[in-house]
Every structure is written in structure tokens, then in C-alpha cells.
Coordinates of C-alpha atoms in Angstrom, one line a residue:
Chain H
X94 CA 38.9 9.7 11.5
X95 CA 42.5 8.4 11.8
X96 CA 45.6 10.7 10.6
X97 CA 48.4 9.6 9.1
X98 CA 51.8 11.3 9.9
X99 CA 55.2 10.8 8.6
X100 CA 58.2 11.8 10.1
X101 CA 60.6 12.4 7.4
X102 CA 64.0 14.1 6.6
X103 CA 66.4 12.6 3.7
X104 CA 69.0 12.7 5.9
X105 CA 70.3 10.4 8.4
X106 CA 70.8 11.0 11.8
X107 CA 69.2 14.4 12.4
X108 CA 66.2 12.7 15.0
X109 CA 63.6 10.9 13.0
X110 CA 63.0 8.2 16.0
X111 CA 63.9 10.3 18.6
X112 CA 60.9 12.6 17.5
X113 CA 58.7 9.6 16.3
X114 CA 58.7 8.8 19.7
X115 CA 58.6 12.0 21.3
X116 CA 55.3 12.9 19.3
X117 CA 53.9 9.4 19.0
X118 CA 54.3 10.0 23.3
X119 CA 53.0 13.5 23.9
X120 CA 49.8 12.9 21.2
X121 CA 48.8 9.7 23.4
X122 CA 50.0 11.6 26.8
X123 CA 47.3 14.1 25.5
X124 CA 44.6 11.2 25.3
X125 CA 44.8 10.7 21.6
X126 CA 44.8 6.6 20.9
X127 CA 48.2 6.3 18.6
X128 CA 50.5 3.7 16.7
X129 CA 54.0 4.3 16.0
X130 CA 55.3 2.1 13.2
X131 CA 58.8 1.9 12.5
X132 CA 59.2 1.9 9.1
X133 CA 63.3 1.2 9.2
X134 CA 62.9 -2.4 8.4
X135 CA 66.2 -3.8 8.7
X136 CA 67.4 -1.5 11.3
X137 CA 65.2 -1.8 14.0
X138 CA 65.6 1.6 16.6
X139 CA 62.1 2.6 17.8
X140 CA 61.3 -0.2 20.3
X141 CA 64.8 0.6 21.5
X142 CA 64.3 4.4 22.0
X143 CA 60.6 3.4 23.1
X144 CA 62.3 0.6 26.0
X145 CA 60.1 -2.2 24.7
X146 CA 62.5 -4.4 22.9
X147 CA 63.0 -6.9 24.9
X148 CA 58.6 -7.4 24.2
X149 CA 59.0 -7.9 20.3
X150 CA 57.3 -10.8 19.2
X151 CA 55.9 -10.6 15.4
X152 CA 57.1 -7.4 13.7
X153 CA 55.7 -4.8 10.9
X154 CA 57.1 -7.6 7.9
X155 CA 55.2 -10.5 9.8
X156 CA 52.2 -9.0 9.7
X157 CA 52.3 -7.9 5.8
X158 CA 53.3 -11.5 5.0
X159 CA 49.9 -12.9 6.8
X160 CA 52.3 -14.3 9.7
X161 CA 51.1 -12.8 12.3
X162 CA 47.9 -10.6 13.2
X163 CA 48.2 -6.9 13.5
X164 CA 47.0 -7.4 17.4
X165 CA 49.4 -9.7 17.9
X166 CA 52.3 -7.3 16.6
X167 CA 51.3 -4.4 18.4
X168 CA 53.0 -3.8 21.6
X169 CA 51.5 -1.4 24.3
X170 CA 53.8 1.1 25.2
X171 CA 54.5 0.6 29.3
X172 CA 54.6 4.5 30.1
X173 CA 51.1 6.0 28.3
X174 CA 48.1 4.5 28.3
X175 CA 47.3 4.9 24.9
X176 CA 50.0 4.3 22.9
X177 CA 51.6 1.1 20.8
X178 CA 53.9 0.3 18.7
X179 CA 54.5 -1.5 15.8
X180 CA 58.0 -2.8 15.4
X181 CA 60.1 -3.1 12.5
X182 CA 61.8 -6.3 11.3
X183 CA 65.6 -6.5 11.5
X184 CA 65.9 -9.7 9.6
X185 CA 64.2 -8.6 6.6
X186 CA 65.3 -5.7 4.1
X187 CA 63.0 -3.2 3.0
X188 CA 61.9 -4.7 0.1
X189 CA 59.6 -6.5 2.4
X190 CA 57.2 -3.5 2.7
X191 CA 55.2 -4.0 -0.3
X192 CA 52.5 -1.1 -0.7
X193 CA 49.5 -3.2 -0.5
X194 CA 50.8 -4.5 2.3
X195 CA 51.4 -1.2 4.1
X196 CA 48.1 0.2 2.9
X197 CA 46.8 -3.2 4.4
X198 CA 48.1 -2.5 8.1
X199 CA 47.2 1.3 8.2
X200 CA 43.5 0.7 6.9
X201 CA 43.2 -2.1 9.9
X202 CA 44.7 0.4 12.2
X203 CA 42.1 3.0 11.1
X204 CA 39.3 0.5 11.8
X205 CA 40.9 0.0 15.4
X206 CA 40.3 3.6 16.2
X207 CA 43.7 4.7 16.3
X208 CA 43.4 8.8 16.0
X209 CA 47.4 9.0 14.6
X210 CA 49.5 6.8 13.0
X211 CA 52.9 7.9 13.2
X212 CA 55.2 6.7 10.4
X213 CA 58.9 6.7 11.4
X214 CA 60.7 6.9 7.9
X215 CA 64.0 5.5 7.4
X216 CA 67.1 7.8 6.3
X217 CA 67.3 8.3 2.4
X218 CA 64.8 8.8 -0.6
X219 CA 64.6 5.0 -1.1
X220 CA 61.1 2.5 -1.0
X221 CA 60.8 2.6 2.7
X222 CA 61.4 5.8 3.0
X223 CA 58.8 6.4 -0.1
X224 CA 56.6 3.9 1.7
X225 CA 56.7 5.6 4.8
X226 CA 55.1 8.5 3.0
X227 CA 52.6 7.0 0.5
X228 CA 50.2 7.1 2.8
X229 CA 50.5 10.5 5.2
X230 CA 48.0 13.0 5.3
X231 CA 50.7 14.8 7.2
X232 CA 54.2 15.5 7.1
X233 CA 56.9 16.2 9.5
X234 CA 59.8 17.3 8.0
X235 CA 62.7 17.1 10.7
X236 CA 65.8 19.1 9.9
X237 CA 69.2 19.5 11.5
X238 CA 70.3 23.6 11.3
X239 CA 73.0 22.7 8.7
X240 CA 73.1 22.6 4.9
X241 CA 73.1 19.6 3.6
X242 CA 70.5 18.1 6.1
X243 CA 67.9 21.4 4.6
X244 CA 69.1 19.9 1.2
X245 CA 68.0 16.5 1.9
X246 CA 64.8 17.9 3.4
X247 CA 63.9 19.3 0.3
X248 CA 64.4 16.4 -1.9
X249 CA 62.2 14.5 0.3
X250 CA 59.5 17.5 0.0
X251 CA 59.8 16.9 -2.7
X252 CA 59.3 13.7 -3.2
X253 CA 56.1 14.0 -0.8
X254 CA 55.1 16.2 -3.4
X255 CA 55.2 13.3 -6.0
X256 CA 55.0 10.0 -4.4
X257 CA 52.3 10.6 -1.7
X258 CA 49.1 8.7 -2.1
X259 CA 47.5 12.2 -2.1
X260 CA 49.6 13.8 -4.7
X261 CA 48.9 10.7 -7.2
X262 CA 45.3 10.9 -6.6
X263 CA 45.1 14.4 -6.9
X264 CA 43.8 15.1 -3.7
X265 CA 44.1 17.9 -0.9
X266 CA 48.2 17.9 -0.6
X267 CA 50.1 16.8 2.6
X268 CA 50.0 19.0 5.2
X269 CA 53.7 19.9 5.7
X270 CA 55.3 21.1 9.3
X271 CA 58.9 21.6 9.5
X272 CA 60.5 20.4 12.3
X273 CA 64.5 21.8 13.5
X274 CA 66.1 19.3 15.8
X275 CA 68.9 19.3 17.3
X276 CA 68.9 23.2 17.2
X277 CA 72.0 25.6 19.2
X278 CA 71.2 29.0 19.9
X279 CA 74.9 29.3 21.0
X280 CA 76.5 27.9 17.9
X281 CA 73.8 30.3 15.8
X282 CA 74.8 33.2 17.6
X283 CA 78.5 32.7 17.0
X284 CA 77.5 32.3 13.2
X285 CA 78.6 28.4 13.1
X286 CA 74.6 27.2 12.6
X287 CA 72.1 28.2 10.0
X288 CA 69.3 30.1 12.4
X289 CA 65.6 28.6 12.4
X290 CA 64.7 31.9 10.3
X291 CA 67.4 30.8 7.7
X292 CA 66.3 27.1 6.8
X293 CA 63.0 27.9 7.0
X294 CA 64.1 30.7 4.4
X295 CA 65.1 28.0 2.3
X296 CA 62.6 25.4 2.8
X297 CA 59.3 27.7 2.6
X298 CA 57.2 25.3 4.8
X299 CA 55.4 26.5 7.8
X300 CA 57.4 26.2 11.0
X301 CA 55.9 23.7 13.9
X302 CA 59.1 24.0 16.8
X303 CA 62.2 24.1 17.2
X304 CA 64.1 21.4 19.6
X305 CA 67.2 22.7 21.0
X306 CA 70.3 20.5 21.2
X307 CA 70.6 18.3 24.4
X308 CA 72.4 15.2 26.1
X309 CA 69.6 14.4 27.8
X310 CA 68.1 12.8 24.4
X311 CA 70.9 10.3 24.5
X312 CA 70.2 10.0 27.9
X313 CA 66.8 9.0 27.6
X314 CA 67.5 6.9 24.2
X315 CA 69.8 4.6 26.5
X316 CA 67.0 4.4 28.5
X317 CA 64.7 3.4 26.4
X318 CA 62.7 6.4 27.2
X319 CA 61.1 9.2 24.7
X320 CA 62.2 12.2 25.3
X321 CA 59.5 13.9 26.2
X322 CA 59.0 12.0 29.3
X323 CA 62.0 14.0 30.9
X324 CA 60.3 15.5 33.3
X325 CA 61.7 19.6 33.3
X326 CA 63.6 19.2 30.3
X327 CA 64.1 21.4 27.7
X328 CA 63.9 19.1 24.9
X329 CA 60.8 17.7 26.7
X330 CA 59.1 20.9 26.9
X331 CA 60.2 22.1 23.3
X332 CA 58.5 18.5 22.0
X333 CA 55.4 19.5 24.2
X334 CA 55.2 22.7 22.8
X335 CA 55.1 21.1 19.4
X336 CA 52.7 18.8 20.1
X337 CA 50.2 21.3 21.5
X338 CA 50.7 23.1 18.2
X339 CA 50.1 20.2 16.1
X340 CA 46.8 19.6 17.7
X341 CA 45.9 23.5 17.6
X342 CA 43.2 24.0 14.8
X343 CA 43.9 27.0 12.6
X344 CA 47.2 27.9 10.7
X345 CA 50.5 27.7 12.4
X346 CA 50.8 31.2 12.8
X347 CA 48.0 31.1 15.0
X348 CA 49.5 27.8 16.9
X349 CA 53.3 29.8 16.9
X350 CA 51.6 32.8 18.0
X351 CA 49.4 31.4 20.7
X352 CA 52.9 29.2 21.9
X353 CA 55.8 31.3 20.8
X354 CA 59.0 29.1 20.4
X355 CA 61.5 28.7 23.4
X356 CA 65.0 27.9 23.5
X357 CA 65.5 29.3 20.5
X358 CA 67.8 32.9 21.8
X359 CA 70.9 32.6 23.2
X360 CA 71.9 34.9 26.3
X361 CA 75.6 35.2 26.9
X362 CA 77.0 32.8 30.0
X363 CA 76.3 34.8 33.4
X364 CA 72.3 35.5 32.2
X365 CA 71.4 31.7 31.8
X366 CA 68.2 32.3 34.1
X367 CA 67.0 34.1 31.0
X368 CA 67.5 30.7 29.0
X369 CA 66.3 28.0 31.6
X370 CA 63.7 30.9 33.0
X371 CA 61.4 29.7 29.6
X372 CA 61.0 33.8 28.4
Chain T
X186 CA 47.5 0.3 -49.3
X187 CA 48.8 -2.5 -50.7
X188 CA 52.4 -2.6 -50.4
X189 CA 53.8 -3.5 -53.5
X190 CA 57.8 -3.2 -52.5
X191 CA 59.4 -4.9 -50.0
X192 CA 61.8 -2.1 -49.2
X193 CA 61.1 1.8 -49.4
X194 CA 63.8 4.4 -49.2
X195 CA 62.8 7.8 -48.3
X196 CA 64.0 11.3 -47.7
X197 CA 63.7 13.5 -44.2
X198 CA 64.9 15.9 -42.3
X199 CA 65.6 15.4 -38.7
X200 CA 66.9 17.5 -36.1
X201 CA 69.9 16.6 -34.3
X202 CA 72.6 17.8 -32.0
X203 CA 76.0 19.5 -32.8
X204 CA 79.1 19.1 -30.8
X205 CA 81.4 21.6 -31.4
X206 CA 84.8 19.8 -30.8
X207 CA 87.8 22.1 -29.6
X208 CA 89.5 19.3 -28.1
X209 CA 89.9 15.6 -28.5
X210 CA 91.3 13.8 -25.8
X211 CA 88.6 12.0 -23.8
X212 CA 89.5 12.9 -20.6
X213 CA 89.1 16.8 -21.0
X214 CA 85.8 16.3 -22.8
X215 CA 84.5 14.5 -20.1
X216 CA 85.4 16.8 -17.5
X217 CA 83.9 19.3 -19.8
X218 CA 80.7 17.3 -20.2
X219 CA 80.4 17.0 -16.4
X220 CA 80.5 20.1 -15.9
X221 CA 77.9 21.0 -18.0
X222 CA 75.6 18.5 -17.4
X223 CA 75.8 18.6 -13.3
X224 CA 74.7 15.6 -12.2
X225 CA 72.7 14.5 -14.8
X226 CA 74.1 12.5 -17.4
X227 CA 70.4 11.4 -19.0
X228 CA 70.4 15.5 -19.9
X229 CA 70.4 14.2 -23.6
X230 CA 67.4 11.7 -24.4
X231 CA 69.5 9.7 -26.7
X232 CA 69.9 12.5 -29.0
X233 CA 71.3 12.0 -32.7
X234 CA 74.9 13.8 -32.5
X235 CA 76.8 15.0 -35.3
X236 CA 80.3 15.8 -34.6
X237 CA 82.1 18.7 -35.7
X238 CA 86.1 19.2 -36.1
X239 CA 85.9 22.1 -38.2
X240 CA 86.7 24.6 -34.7
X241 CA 89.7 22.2 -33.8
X242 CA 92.3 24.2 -31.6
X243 CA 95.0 21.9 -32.5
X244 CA 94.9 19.1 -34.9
X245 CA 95.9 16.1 -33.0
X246 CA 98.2 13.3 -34.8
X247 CA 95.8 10.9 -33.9
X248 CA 92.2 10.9 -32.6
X249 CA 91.1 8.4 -29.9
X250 CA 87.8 7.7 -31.7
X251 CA 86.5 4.6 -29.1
X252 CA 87.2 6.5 -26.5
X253 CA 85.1 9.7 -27.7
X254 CA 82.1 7.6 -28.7
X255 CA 82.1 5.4 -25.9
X256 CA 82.3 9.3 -23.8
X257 CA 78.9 10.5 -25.9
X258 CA 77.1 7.4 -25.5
X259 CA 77.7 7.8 -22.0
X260 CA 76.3 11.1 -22.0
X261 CA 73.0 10.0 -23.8
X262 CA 74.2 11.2 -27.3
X263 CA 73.9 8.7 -30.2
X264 CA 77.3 9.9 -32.4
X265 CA 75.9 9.5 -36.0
X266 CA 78.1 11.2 -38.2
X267 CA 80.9 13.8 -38.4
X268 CA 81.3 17.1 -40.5
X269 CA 83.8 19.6 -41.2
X270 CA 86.8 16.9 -41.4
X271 CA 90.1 18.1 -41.2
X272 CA 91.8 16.2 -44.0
X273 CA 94.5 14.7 -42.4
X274 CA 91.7 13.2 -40.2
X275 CA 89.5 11.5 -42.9
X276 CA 91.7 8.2 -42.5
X277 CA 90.9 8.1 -39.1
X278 CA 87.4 9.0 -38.9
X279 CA 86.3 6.1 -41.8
X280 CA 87.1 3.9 -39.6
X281 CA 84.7 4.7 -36.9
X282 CA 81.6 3.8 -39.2
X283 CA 80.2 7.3 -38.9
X284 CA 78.6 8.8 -41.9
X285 CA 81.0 11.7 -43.1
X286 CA 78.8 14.3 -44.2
X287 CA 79.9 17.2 -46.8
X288 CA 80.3 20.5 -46.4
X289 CA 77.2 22.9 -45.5
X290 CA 75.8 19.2 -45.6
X291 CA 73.1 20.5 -42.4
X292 CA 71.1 23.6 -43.4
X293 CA 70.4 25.2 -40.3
X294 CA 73.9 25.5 -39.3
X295 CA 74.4 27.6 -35.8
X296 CA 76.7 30.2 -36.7
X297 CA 80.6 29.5 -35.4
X298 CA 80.7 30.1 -31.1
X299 CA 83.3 32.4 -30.5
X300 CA 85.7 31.7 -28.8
X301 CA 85.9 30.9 -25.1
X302 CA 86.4 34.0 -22.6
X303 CA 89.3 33.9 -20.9
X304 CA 87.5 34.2 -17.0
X305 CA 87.0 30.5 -16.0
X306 CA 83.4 31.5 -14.3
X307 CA 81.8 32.5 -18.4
X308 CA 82.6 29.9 -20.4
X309 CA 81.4 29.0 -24.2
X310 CA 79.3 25.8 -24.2
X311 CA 80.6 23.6 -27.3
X312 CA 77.3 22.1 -27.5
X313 CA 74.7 24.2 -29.3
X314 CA 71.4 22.1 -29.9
X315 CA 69.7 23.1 -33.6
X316 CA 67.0 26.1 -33.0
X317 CA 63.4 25.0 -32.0
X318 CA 61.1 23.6 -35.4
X319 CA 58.9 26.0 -35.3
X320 CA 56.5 24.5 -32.6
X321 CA 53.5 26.3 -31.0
X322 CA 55.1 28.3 -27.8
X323 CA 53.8 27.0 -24.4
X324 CA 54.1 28.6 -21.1
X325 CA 55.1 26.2 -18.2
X326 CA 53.8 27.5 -15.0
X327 CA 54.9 25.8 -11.8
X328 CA 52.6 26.6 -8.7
X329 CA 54.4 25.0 -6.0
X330 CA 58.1 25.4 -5.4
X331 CA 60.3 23.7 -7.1
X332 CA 62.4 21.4 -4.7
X333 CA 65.8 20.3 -5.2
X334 CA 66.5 16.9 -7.5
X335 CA 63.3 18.4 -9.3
X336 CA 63.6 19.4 -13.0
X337 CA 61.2 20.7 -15.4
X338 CA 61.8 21.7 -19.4
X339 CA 59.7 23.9 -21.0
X340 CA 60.2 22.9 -24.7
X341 CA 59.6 25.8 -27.2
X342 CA 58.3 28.3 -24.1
X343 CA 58.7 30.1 -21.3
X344 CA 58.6 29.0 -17.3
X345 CA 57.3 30.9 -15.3
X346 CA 57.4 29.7 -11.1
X347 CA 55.5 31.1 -8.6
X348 CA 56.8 29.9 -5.6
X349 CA 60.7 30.1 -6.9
X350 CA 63.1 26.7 -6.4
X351 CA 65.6 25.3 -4.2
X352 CA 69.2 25.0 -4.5
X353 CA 69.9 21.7 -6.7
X354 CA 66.4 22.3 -8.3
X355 CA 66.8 22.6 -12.2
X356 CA 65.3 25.0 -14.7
X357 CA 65.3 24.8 -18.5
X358 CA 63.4 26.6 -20.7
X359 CA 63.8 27.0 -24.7
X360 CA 62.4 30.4 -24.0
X361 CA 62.4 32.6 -20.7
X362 CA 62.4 32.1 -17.0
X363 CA 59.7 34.3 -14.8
X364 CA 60.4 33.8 -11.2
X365 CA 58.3 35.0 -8.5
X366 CA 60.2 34.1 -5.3
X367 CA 63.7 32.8 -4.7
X368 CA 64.9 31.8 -7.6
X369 CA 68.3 28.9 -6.8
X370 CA 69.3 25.8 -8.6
X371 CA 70.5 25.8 -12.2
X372 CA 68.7 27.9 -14.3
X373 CA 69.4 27.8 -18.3
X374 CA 67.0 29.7 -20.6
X375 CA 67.1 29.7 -24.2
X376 CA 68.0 25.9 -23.9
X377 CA 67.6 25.6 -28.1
X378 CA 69.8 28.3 -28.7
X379 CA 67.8 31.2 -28.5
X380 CA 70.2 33.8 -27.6
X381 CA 67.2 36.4 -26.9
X382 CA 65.9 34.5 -24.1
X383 CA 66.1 36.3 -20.8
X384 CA 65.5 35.4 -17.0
X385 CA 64.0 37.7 -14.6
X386 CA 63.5 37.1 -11.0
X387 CA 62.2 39.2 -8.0
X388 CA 64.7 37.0 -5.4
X389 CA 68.3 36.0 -7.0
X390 CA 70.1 33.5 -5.7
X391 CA 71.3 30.9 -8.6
X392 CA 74.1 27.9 -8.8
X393 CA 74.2 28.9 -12.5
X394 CA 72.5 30.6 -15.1
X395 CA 72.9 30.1 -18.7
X396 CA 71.4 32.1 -22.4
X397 CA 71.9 30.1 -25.4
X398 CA 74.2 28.1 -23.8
X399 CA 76.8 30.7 -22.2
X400 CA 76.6 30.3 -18.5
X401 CA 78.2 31.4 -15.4
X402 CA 78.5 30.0 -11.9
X403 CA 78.6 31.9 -8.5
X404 CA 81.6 29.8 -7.0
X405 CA 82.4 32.2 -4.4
X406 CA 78.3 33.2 -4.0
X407 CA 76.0 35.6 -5.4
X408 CA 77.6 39.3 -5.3
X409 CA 76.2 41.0 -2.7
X410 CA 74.7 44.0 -5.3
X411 CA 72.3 41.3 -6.7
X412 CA 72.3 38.6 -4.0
X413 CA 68.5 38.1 -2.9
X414 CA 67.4 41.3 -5.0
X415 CA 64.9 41.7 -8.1
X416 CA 67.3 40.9 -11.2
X417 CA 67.2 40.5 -14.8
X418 CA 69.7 38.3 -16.9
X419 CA 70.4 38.6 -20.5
X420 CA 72.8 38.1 -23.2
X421 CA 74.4 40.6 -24.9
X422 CA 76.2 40.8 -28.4
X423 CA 79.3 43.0 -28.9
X424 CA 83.2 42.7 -30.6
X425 CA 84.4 41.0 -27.9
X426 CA 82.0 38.4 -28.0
X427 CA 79.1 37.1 -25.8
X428 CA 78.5 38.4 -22.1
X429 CA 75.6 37.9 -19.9
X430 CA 74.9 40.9 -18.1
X431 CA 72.9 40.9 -14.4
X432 CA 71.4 43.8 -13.7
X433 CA 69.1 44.6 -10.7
X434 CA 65.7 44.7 -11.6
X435 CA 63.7 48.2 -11.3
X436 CA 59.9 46.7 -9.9
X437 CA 58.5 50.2 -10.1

């Protein structure tokens, strides 16, 4: 049974691909067979932050319009064994992604056997971002520690709350997980950042991880590499850590409990073992 | 039924809106108007409006009448026809087409708004809608929490949310508000006027909250006496005019 699972924020720019990637990587890293399909039609970023752009031959639009097969589209990802992508069209707008058509490629990737199909949802509240979601069973909601990205989360809640194949149908909601990216125990400390325990305060959603702030995600972007391949990382090992606890069955306060969060406390300079030590 | 005329006239009643005009120059209405209505200029459903320049502060020389229409319209109200006419306006205003109704012409009247209190943060609203008809109350009751760029309207009744609402969320209810949780956003009760309505929530934590119409904003945030805590928000009555008072909420 294949699971659909968007990752979603409103906002722009708070880690959408970065974490469509890292999660797409660590499910398939954990033996799960996954797609990843860029929903950002227009844009284009995943197979960048996944390094296989230079292996784009037919795209998401192509294979929607009947001018390509969805084989033929999907590129296997060079570092996991189980893992492929589906690319996004940069020619096209997102008018392209009718929802027949998307409902179309995600029933033919649930014949192929693919356990997860990881929607990466464009910025905004518009129809790709809308059809990024019509068809999740779950939802990743990723947030940046600052007001108006918790805002934007919301309104795309939301909207999941409304639009979602499973809210018009009247069926078991999606399952929601709130994600905090780009998170600073420093800055929270010194009272410039909303704390985790704030903006899920204001967002009421269960908590899945927290991923502290890093350069090494830029780093590995220009790689073309997900971040969760950085071997010792903290932003690898907080994505890890995520997706152990999305796997875990039971509620999330069993998962959180079972795998507290890390790099979430801040220890003044001189006491960094206590940061990098992972207590 | 055979119809044996080609034309029938007959009489009804409808219900429509009154704006209360203190002011006539477009610009300040508008800015008034935005403020009221947020961000949400479709508030009124293409509501008829009758407009009334019987509570005039001043009265202006002249009157910029395709400017004030063209200012409803783009609010969603339909001007239809004007009432309490200064007479040195009556030139003016039969030339705009609207229908120039008599005095006491609209049973129902609202009674006069007093006048505006002087603190910026509890203002009058000019525009009272007509009291409810008479419908059947009905309880709204919202399971889930209300997210923000979400709006519900509980015509003739009471909401009641059980998971409370998000900043930017909106809450209208002709009667009361019942919120179990944090309760942000805008919340207006007693959204036809009803002056008795009341809000009551275990969590406080509002943009705005309105009764009948008189509202007041937290631009420098929720004091911290109420701020989060079980509170209880009403409108009260006395010489000086109309007051909401907030006052924490005893739970047992």
C-alpha cells in the first residue's frame, strides 16, 4: 500500500526540497522503494539538490500530456538503491498539472510498488501547490522558527484541511507532522527566534523534528547531494532522526519519546561538547 | 395561474444595511472601511445600503457622490437610497439616482451610535447592519481549529470552537463566541447588532474583538493580566457611552 506525502509550507524558502530530498533519501536508505516528484513545475530545483540534472530526459508535464511514459521519466537516484525521481518541467507553468493528470501518475506509481511518494510542493497557496496536496495521505508541514513562515503554515493547513482529496471525500483526515527547519538554539536563546515549543504552540500539530540551522545544507545543495547523506552531520542526523520517527508506528509522542530531539538546547561557547556530544 | 397582467407591482419589506455617514470625503471613508473590513473587502455580499447623513459632523459645501458610490460598490455594498438629508444636500443627492427616502421612512431604525470614544484603540463602527428577522437560532460548532485565511459566520447563533483559531483566522457570530482553546484572529460577536452578545474563552489571545459592532484592537499585544488566560468579553451600557469590558474568567 503506497503513501502519499506532501511536503508543504506556504512559504518560500524555508526547505521544502532540501527536506523532500532529505526524506525521499533516508525512507529509500531505510529500504522503502520511493519517488520524489517535484511538483515546482516551472522552477525546476530537486534534480539539482538530488545531482541528477544533467539525466533529465522527459519531465512530470511530459508524462501528464501522454509524451512520454512514466518509466521513461523516472530517473534513478545514483546514491540509494531504491530511490527515483520524477522531475519537474521548467518550460511549462503550473497550469500544466491538471488533476487527472496528477491523479494519473500517482495511481501508476502505486501500481509500480512504490511504498512513498513524496510530493515536493511549490512555495504559495496556488494550483501546484494545491495539487501537490490533493492527493497526500500525509503531510509535512515545514516551518522556519519565525512568524510569518508559522503564518503561512497555517494557511496551507488549512487549506489541506479543505482541498485534500481526503477532506473532499470525507475520508480519514491527513495525517499532519510539523517539521522546523532551519532551527537556531543560539538565536532562541538570545530571544531573536520563536522556540520549537512556541510555533508548535501556535500551530497545534504534532511535532516530527526539528532541523537545526547549518551551512553544510548549502553545501551539499551545490553538490547536488541530500542532506542527509553528510556523513556526521547534524543536519544529517536531525533528518535521520525524523525519518526513523516517521516510520515509528504509534503516536508521535511515543516516536519523540522513544528518539528525543537533538540540537535543539543551546550551551554557552566553551561547553560545545555538550552540543556536538548528541545529549 | 393564468396571468392576466403583464406587469405586477407589489409591496415588501427587505432588510438592508445602514451606513451611518460622519464624514464624506472618500478617502477617509475608505481608510475607515479598511480598517474595518481587514482584508476582506467581499465582507458584504452585495448588500442593499441605505445611506444616512442625518449624524453628519460637518456639512460639507459639496458632497463627492461618484466617488462615495464607486467606494461602497467596492466594498460589496449596493448604495440604494439615502435618508435623513440635510437640506442643503437634497440638490446634490437627486442627482445621484438614489431613492430619497422620508423621514422614519425604515421601521426598525438602530437607535443613534454615540459618538466615537476618544482612545483610537475603541472606536464606534458607523455601520450597524438591521437586527436579525427573527430566524430560528443555530449553534455553529467547529471541531478542528480554525486556521488562518479561514472564516466562518454563524448567522442568527452562536460559535462555539473547540480547538480555538489562529491568528488571521476570522470569527463572526450574530450571537456568542465559546472558545475552548486559543482563541486569535478577529473575533466579532453580535455581528447583527446584538449588543448582548458576549465572547468567552479559556485561552485569550485576539487581533480584535468586537460586540455590536464596537471593537478594540491589541496593537501593542494582549495585556499581560488577560494575555493567554480564561476571559469573558462584553459590552456594557453607561452615560458615557459604550465600553467593552475584559475581565478574566473565574473557571471554578
Amino acid at each position: 500500500m503506497s503513501k502519499v506525502v506532501v511536503i508543504t509550507s506556504g512559504k518560500g524558502g524555508v526547505g521544502k526540497t532540501t527536506t523532500s530530498a532529505a526524506i525521499a533519501s533516508g525512507l529509500a536508505l531505510r529500504g522503502h522503494k520511493t519517488a520524489v516528484i517535484d511538483f515546482d513545475v516551472g522552477l525546476r530545483n530537486l534534480d539539482l539538490i538530488m545531482g541528477c540534472e544533467r539525466r533529465v530526459v522527459y519531465d512530470f508535464v511530459n508524462v501528464i500530456q501522454g509524451d512520454a511514459r512514466l518509466s521513461q521519466a523516472l530517473i534513478k537516484d545514483k546514491q540509494c538503491e531504491n530511490l527515483y525521481i520524477l522531475p519537474a518541467s521548467q518550460t511549462r507553468d503550473k497550469d500544466a498539472l491538471t488533476e487527472e493528470g496528477v491523479e494519473e501518475v500517482i495511481d501508476q506509481l502505486r501500481q509500480m510498488d512504490f511504498e512513498f511518494i513524496v510530493c515536493d510542493s511549490p512555495a504559495g497557496i496556488e494550483h501546484g501547490a494545491v495539487m501537490a496536496l490533493t492527493f497526500a495521505d500525509e503531510a509535512i508541514i515545514t516551518t522556519n522558527p519565525e512568524v510569518s513562515s508559522v503564518r503561512d503554515s497555517d494557511r496551507i493547513i488549512g487549506i489541506l484541511q479543505s482541498k485534500s482529496r481526503r477532506a473532499q471525500n470525507g475520508e480519514e483526515p491527513v495525517v499532519e507532522h510539523l517539521l522546523i527547519t532551519r532551527y537556531s538554539p543560539r538565536r532562541v536563546a538570545e530571544g531573536e527566534m520563536l522556540s520549537y515549543k512556541d510555533v508548535q504552540e501556535l500551530l497545534r500539530i504534532p511535532l516530527i523534528g526539528v532541523i537545526p540551522e547549518s551551512e553544510a545544507v548549502l553545501q551539499a545543495s551545490n553538490q547536488g547531494m541530500p542532506a542527509i547523506h553528510l556523513k556526521g552531520s547534524d543536519v544529517a542526523e536531525a533528518y535521520s532522526d525524523v525519518v526513523a520517527r516517521f516510520l515509528e508506528e504509534g503516536s508521535r509522542e511515543e516516536a519523540l519519546a522513544k528518539r528525543p530531539l537533538r540540537f535543539v538546547d543551546y550551551a554557552k561557547p566553551g561547553l560545545i561538547q555538550r552540543i556536538f556530544g548528541g545529549k | 395561474m393564468p396571468q392576466t397582467r403583464d406587469l405586477e407591482f407589489r409591496n415588501a419589506a427587505m432588510d438592508v444595511t445602514v451606513a451611518v455617514l460622519h464624514h464624506t470625503e472618500p478617502p477617509r471613508l475608505a481608510d475607515a472601511m479598511h480598517k474595518m473590513m481587514g482584508g476582506m473587502p467581499d465582507f458584504f455580499d452585495g448588500d442593499a445600503t441605505v445611506l444616512d447623513l442625518g449624524e453628519l459632523a460637518t456639512i460639507p459645501e459639496h458632497i463627492d457622490w461618484t466617488g462615495i458610490l464607486s467606494l461602497f460598490r467596492r466594498f460589496c455594498l449596493r448604495p440604494v437610497a439615502v435618508q435623513n438629508v440635510p437640506p442643503a444636500l437634497l440638490e446634490g443627492v437627486r442627482q445621484t439616482n438614489l431613492a430619497i427616502l422620508p423621514e422614519g421612512g425604515l421601521r426598525n431604525h438602530p437607535a443613534p451610535a454615540p459618538e466615537p470614544a476618544a482612545a483610537p484603540v475603541q472606536q464606534q463602527l458607523p455601520l450597524t447592519p438591521p437586527p436579525s428577522s427573527g430566524q430560528p437560532a443555530t449553534t455553529m460548532i467547529i471541531d478542528r481549529p480554525l486556521r488562518t485565511g479561514q472564516q466562518v459566520y454563524a448567522k442568527y447563533g452562536d460559535i462555539v470552537l473547540l480547538c480555538g483559531s489562529s491568528s488571521g483566522a476570522e470569527i463572526i457570530a450574530d450571537g456568542c463566541v465559546h472558545c475552548y482553546g486559543p482563541l486569535r484572529g478577529r473575533v466579532l460577536a453580535g455581528g447583527a447588532g446584538n449588543t448582548n452578545a458576549r465572547i468567552f474563552t479559556t485561552n485569550f489571545g485576539p487581533e480584535i474583538v468586537s460586540i455590536g459592532g464596537i471593537y478594540k484592537t491589541f496593537e501593542h499585544g494582549v495585556p499581560d493580566s488577560i494575555a493567554g488566560k480564561p476571559v469573558h468579553v462584553r459590552l456594557v451600557t453607561n452615560e458615557s457611552g459604550q465600553k467593552l469590558v475584559i475581565e478574566p474568567l473565574r473557571l471554578n
